Short mmCIF file of C-alpha atoms in Angstrom, two decimals:
data_model
loop_
_atom_site.label_atom_id
_atom_site.label_comp_id
_atom_site.label_asym_id
_atom_site.label_seq_id
_atom_site.Cartn_x
_atom_site.Cartn_y
_atom_site.Cartn_z
CA MET D 481 1.85 -11.65 13.86
CA TYR D 482 3.72 -10.39 10.84
CA THR D 483 4.78 -13.99 9.64
CA PHE D 484 1.41 -15.29 10.31
CA MET D 485 -0.22 -12.43 8.17
CA LYS D 486 2.22 -12.88 5.40
CA ILE D 487 1.55 -16.57 5.25
CA LEU D 488 -2.08 -16.07 5.35
CA SER D 489 -1.89 -13.48 2.54
CA PHE D 490 0.26 -15.71 0.37
CA LEU D 491 -2.60 -18.58 0.84
CA ILE D 492 -5.35 -16.20 0.00
CA CYS D 493 -3.55 -14.87 -3.11
CA HIS D 494 -3.46 -18.32 -4.40
CA MET D 495 -6.94 -19.40 -3.56
CA PRO D 496 -9.84 -19.49 -5.93
CA VAL D 497 -11.95 -16.42 -5.69
CA CYS D 498 -14.97 -18.43 -4.41
CA MET D 499 -12.91 -19.96 -1.61
CA CYS D 500 -11.75 -16.41 -0.52
CA HIS D 501 -15.29 -15.11 -0.51
CA GLY D 502 -16.35 -18.23 1.72
CA LEU D 503 -13.36 -17.43 4.08
CA GLY D 504 -14.40 -13.93 4.36
CA ARG D 505 -18.00 -14.83 5.33
CA PHE D 506 -16.47 -17.43 7.95
CA LEU D 507 -14.17 -14.67 9.29
CA GLY D 508 -16.93 -12.15 9.77
CA SER D 509 -19.10 -14.76 11.59
CA PHE D 510 -16.16 -15.64 13.71
CA PHE D 511 -15.42 -12.03 14.85
CA TRP D 512 -19.18 -11.56 15.63
CA THR D 513 -19.15 -14.79 17.93
CA PHE D 514 -16.39 -13.26 20.07
CA VAL D 515 -17.71 -9.77 20.38
CA PRO D 516 -18.66 -9.20 24.08
CA LYS D 517 -22.35 -9.23 24.72
CA LYS D 518 -21.92 -5.67 26.49
CA ARG D 519 -20.35 -4.46 23.15
CA LYS D 520 -23.23 -5.84 21.19
CA LYS D 521 -25.66 -4.06 23.36
CA LEU D 522 -23.75 -0.82 23.00
CA ALA D 523 -23.95 -0.99 19.28
CA GLN D 524 -27.57 -1.81 19.35
CA ARG D 525 -28.36 1.01 21.81
CA GLN D 526 -26.43 3.63 19.71
CA ILE D 527 -28.36 2.63 16.53
CA LEU D 528 -31.68 2.94 18.45
CA GLU D 529 -30.62 6.30 19.79
CA CYS D 530 -29.53 7.66 16.49
CA GLY D 531 -33.09 6.92 14.98
CA ILE D 532 -31.72 4.47 12.40
CA THR D 533 -34.59 2.18 13.39
CA ASN D 534 -36.88 1.76 16.41
CA ASP D 535 -36.89 -1.93 16.18
CA ALA D 536 -34.46 -3.57 18.72
CA ALA D 537 -34.19 -6.76 16.40
CA GLU D 538 -33.46 -4.96 13.38
CA ALA D 539 -30.77 -2.74 15.32
CA MET D 540 -29.02 -5.80 16.44
CA ALA D 541 -28.92 -7.09 12.80
CA ILE D 542 -27.57 -3.97 11.64
CA ALA D 543 -24.93 -4.24 14.44
CA LYS D 544 -24.06 -7.64 13.43
CA LYS D 545 -23.69 -6.75 9.72
CA SER D 546 -21.37 -3.93 10.57
CA THR D 547 -19.14 -6.46 12.30
CA THR D 548 -19.14 -9.41 10.11
CA ARG D 549 -18.18 -7.17 7.06
CA PHE D 550 -14.75 -7.15 8.67
CA GLY D 551 -14.25 -10.75 7.43
CA PRO D 552 -14.37 -9.69 3.58
CA MET D 553 -12.41 -6.53 4.39
CA ILE D 554 -9.60 -8.54 5.78
CA ILE D 555 -9.61 -10.74 2.66
CA GLU D 556 -9.32 -7.74 0.39
CA VAL D 557 -6.50 -6.17 2.22
CA LEU D 558 -4.63 -9.51 2.31
CA SER D 559 -5.15 -9.88 -1.53
CA TYR D 560 -3.23 -6.72 -2.05
CA PRO D 561 -0.24 -8.46 -3.59
CA ARG D 562 -2.35 -9.64 -6.55
CA TYR D 563 -4.15 -6.56 -7.15
CA THR D 564 -3.10 -4.43 -10.33
CA LYS D 565 -4.72 -1.30 -11.25
CA GLU D 566 -6.73 -3.20 -13.98
CA ILE D 567 -8.15 -5.61 -11.22
CA LEU D 568 -8.98 -2.63 -8.95
CA ASP D 569 -10.66 -0.78 -11.78
CA ARG D 570 -12.97 -3.80 -12.21
CA LYS D 571 -13.74 -3.81 -8.39
CA ILE D 572 -14.53 0.01 -8.15
CA THR D 573 -16.95 2.43 -9.69
CA PHE D 574 -16.39 6.22 -9.17
CA HIS D 575 -19.12 8.67 -8.46
CA GLY D 576 -17.87 12.28 -8.47
CA LYS D 577 -14.47 11.49 -9.94
CA GLU D 578 -14.56 14.82 -11.79
CA TYR D 579 -13.87 16.59 -8.33
CA LEU D 580 -10.69 14.58 -7.88
CA ASP D 581 -9.39 15.14 -11.48
CA ALA D 582 -10.11 18.91 -11.35
CA LEU D 583 -8.06 19.12 -7.98
CA LYS D 584 -5.36 17.16 -9.50
CA ALA D 585 -5.17 19.37 -12.54
CA SER D 586 -4.96 22.39 -10.26
CA GLY D 587 -1.96 21.00 -8.44
CA GLU D 588 -3.33 22.19 -5.09
CA GLY D 589 -2.98 20.27 -1.98
CA ALA D 590 -6.23 19.07 -0.13
CA VAL D 591 -7.53 17.28 2.94
CA PHE D 592 -9.60 14.09 2.39
CA MET D 593 -12.27 13.45 5.01
CA ALA D 594 -12.87 9.72 5.09
CA SER D 595 -14.62 7.40 7.92
CA HIS D 596 -14.71 3.89 9.17
CA ALA D 597 -17.63 3.23 6.83
CA GLY D 598 -17.20 0.55 4.28
CA ASN D 599 -13.69 -0.76 3.48
CA TRP D 600 -11.67 2.29 4.24
CA GLU D 601 -8.18 0.68 3.90
CA LEU D 602 -9.19 -0.28 0.33
CA LEU D 603 -10.32 3.40 -0.31
CA GLY D 604 -6.91 4.55 0.44
CA ALA D 605 -5.51 2.01 -1.90
CA VAL D 606 -7.80 2.84 -4.66
CA LEU D 607 -7.08 6.57 -4.54
CA ALA D 608 -3.26 6.04 -4.47
CA MET D 609 -3.30 3.42 -7.31
CA ASN D 610 -5.40 5.79 -9.44
CA GLY D 611 -2.62 8.39 -9.30
CA TYR D 612 -3.83 10.74 -6.67
CA PRO D 613 -1.06 11.78 -4.33
CA LEU D 614 -2.54 10.43 -1.11
CA ILE D 615 -0.81 10.65 2.35
CA SER D 616 -2.75 8.52 4.76
CA VAL D 617 -2.60 9.59 8.44
CA ALA D 618 -2.57 6.51 10.56
CA GLN D 619 -2.73 5.65 14.28
CA GLU D 620 0.34 3.70 15.06
CA GLN D 621 -0.62 0.02 16.13
CA ASN D 622 0.28 -1.24 19.74
CA SER D 623 1.81 -4.34 17.95
CA LYS D 624 4.92 -3.42 16.13
CA SER D 625 4.60 -6.49 13.90
CA ALA D 626 1.06 -5.64 12.93
CA ASP D 627 2.22 -1.93 12.29
CA THR D 628 4.87 -2.95 10.06
CA PHE D 629 2.66 -5.42 8.21
CA ILE D 630 -0.21 -2.99 7.48
CA ASN D 631 2.05 -0.22 6.56
CA GLU D 632 3.99 -2.43 4.09
CA TYR D 633 0.77 -3.38 2.32
CA ARG D 634 -0.24 0.28 2.09
CA ALA D 635 3.05 1.04 0.55
CA MET D 636 2.37 -1.79 -1.96
CA MET D 637 -0.59 0.14 -3.04
CA LYS D 638 1.33 3.32 -3.49
CA GLN D 639 0.24 4.87 -0.26
CA HIS D 640 2.58 6.99 1.88
CA VAL D 641 1.69 6.79 5.63
CA THR D 642 2.45 9.42 8.30
CA TYR D 643 1.26 9.09 12.04
CA LYS D 644 -1.14 11.66 13.62
CA THR D 645 1.83 13.07 15.52
CA GLY D 646 3.42 14.31 12.19
CA ILE D 647 1.87 17.62 11.91
CA ARG D 648 4.93 19.43 10.43
CA ASP D 649 5.10 16.69 7.70
CA MET D 650 1.38 17.11 6.89
CA ILE D 651 1.76 20.76 6.33
CA ARG D 652 4.76 20.24 4.22
CA PHE D 653 2.86 17.63 2.14
CA LEU D 654 -0.19 19.97 1.63
CA ALA D 655 2.29 22.77 0.51
CA ASP D 656 3.69 20.20 -2.09
CA GLY D 657 0.27 19.39 -3.53
CA HIS D 658 -0.43 16.08 -1.84
CA TYR D 659 -3.66 15.23 -0.23
CA ILE D 660 -3.91 14.45 3.50
CA GLY D 661 -6.36 11.54 4.27
CA LEU D 662 -7.97 11.84 7.77
CA LEU D 663 -10.51 9.70 9.45
CA MET D 664 -12.81 11.96 11.65
CA ASP D 665 -15.70 9.94 12.66
CA GLN D 666 -14.44 8.29 16.00
CA ASP D 667 -14.50 9.95 19.48
CA PRO D 668 -11.44 12.16 19.68
CA GLY D 669 -11.79 12.52 23.53
CA PHE D 670 -11.73 16.04 25.09
CA ALA D 671 -9.53 17.39 22.07
CA GLY D 672 -12.62 17.48 19.96
CA ILE D 673 -15.14 20.27 19.31
CA MET D 674 -18.82 20.04 20.24
CA VAL D 675 -21.20 20.02 17.12
CA LYS D 676 -24.11 17.70 16.35
CA LEU D 677 -24.17 14.16 14.88
CA PHE D 678 -27.61 12.45 14.64
CA GLY D 679 -29.03 15.58 16.54
CA LYS D 680 -26.80 14.85 19.47
CA ASP D 681 -24.01 16.94 20.89
CA THR D 682 -21.04 15.09 19.83
CA LEU D 683 -17.31 15.87 20.41
CA THR D 684 -15.81 15.72 16.87
CA ALA D 685 -12.35 15.82 15.66
CA ASP D 686 -11.57 19.19 13.95
CA GLY D 687 -8.42 18.08 12.34
CA PRO D 688 -9.69 18.41 8.76
CA ALA D 689 -11.13 21.79 9.33
CA LYS D 690 -7.91 22.95 11.01
CA LEU D 691 -5.52 21.68 8.68
CA ALA D 692 -7.42 22.86 5.63
CA GLY D 693 -7.71 26.35 7.30
CA ILE D 694 -3.83 26.77 7.22
CA LYS D 695 -4.08 28.12 3.67
CA ASN D 696 -7.95 27.66 2.96
CA TYR D 697 -7.19 24.17 1.25
CA PRO D 698 -10.17 22.30 -0.12
CA ILE D 699 -11.77 19.33 1.84
CA LEU D 700 -13.14 16.55 -0.05
CA THR D 701 -15.49 14.03 1.62
CA ILE D 702 -15.02 10.47 0.21
CA PHE D 703 -17.04 7.41 1.14
CA ILE D 704 -16.82 3.77 -0.08
CA HIS D 705 -19.75 1.23 -0.18
CA GLU D 706 -19.94 -2.23 -1.09
CA ASP D 707 -22.78 -2.49 -3.55
CA ARG D 708 -22.38 -6.13 -4.38
CA PRO D 709 -19.93 -8.78 -3.02
CA TYR D 710 -16.24 -7.41 -3.53
CA HIS D 711 -17.39 -4.59 -5.83
CA HIS D 712 -17.43 -0.92 -4.30
CA ILE D 713 -18.75 2.57 -5.09
CA VAL D 714 -16.41 5.23 -4.28
CA GLU D 715 -18.36 8.60 -3.81
CA VAL D 716 -16.63 11.90 -4.02
CA LEU D 717 -18.76 14.84 -2.81
CA PRO D 718 -18.14 18.36 -3.80
CA PRO D 719 -15.08 20.14 -2.13
CA LEU D 720 -15.69 22.53 0.87
CA ARG D 721 -13.33 25.40 1.86
CA PRO D 722 -13.08 26.69 5.48
CA TYR D 723 -13.44 30.26 4.47
CA PRO D 724 -14.62 32.42 1.58
CA THR D 725 -11.99 32.81 -1.00
CA ASP D 726 -9.93 36.02 -0.84
CA THR D 727 -11.66 37.20 2.49
CA VAL D 728 -9.75 38.39 5.52
CA LEU D 729 -11.40 36.90 8.83
CA SER D 730 -11.00 37.77 12.46
CA LYS D 731 -9.94 35.09 14.89
CA LYS D 732 -13.52 34.81 16.22
CA GLU D 733 -14.76 34.38 12.49
CA LYS D 734 -12.08 31.80 11.79
CA THR D 735 -13.35 29.91 14.78
CA GLU D 736 -16.79 30.07 13.72
CA ALA D 737 -15.73 28.80 10.38
CA MET D 738 -13.99 25.85 12.07
CA TYR D 739 -17.20 24.83 13.78
CA ALA D 740 -19.39 25.40 10.64
CA VAL D 741 -17.07 23.16 8.51
CA THR D 742 -16.90 20.59 10.86
CA GLN D 743 -20.60 20.50 11.38
CA GLU D 744 -21.11 20.23 7.60
CA LEU D 745 -18.70 17.29 7.51
CA ASN D 746 -20.70 15.52 10.29
CA ASP D 747 -23.88 16.13 8.39
CA ARG D 748 -22.41 14.46 5.30
CA LEU D 749 -21.36 11.58 7.38
CA GLU D 750 -24.59 11.12 9.00
CA ALA D 751 -26.45 11.22 5.71
CA HIS D 752 -24.08 8.40 4.43
CA ILE D 753 -24.48 6.28 7.54
CA ARG D 754 -28.38 6.78 7.33
CA LYS D 755 -28.37 5.42 3.77
CA TYR D 756 -25.85 2.48 4.55
CA PRO D 757 -26.05 1.88 8.44
CA GLU D 758 -24.58 -1.60 8.23
CA ASP D 759 -21.37 0.07 6.87
CA TRP D 760 -20.42 1.97 9.87
CA PHE D 761 -18.43 0.74 12.92
CA TRP D 762 -21.14 0.75 15.52
CA LEU D 763 -19.08 -1.24 18.00
CA HIS D 764 -17.17 1.95 18.72
CA ASN D 765 -18.59 3.97 21.89
CA ARG D 766 -19.02 7.19 19.81
CA TRP D 767 -20.24 9.23 22.67
CA LYS D 768 -18.27 8.15 25.58
CA TRP D 769 -16.09 11.28 26.02
CA THR D 770 -18.95 13.50 25.03
CA LYS D 771 -20.83 12.18 27.95
CA ARG D 772 -17.75 12.60 30.28
CA TYR D 773 -17.25 16.01 28.85
CA LYS D 774 -20.88 16.96 29.73
CA GLU D 775 -20.71 15.57 33.22
CA LYS D 776 -17.46 17.44 33.95
CA HIS D 777 -18.93 20.83 32.77
CA HIS D 778 -22.35 20.07 34.22
CA LEU D 779 -23.98 20.38 30.74
CA GLN D 780 -27.31 18.87 29.90
#
């Protein structure tokens, strides 16, 4: 796998741009062809249940677009060896960059909340290449060669990667003024906390709130959206803090604050998905463990 991906990357980096775009569209259609019908129906059902649309055909079209986008995404990641900061600057427009610059000037650590919407791999690369000290928290791949490849390409774009098990490392990085990037939009299993998403009870990862709560670090919500082929908008929303500054809270109040912040992050995620529904990863069974949790505890 590693050798295959390196060869493919080499070829893409030496192709004309128009050919790369065509290959991206082909790969996207190829992926959709091999998605099981059951998984397509799941994506369609989730889109309908979330109220994105009440038209089944439109819901399936959104599910298809959310899958075929992986073709261009892969092309962009495999193009990393030829990307310079100047090339990335032409590919990216920032909205809310002042929040990032103010944070960097303060020297304070922070938690970045991202999601599987848009090209999240490119988002990490853009932030790191712009000089923001990002630590990407990744899930180790089952394939060792695939894991080696993607981490090599992340490092190429000045990203430092730590795995989800490296909690002590994350705490140290925060204290040193780094930014911990966390994806929090997928089903965390029973480890999550129950808040709302699209008006539905949803087990949600509370990692960003808990990690930021250690020393009341700011949480920045950052999204990336492709507004035209191979050009992206990076949107940075105003920072949140788990607690009011210089306020001593009881254990109960801190727990309530964790729920409140996690709910606010879900609200921001929902607003972004409603605006760009084709950007999100609808093939993921987002409410699988929520349903199991409610059945186990006899909840409605």
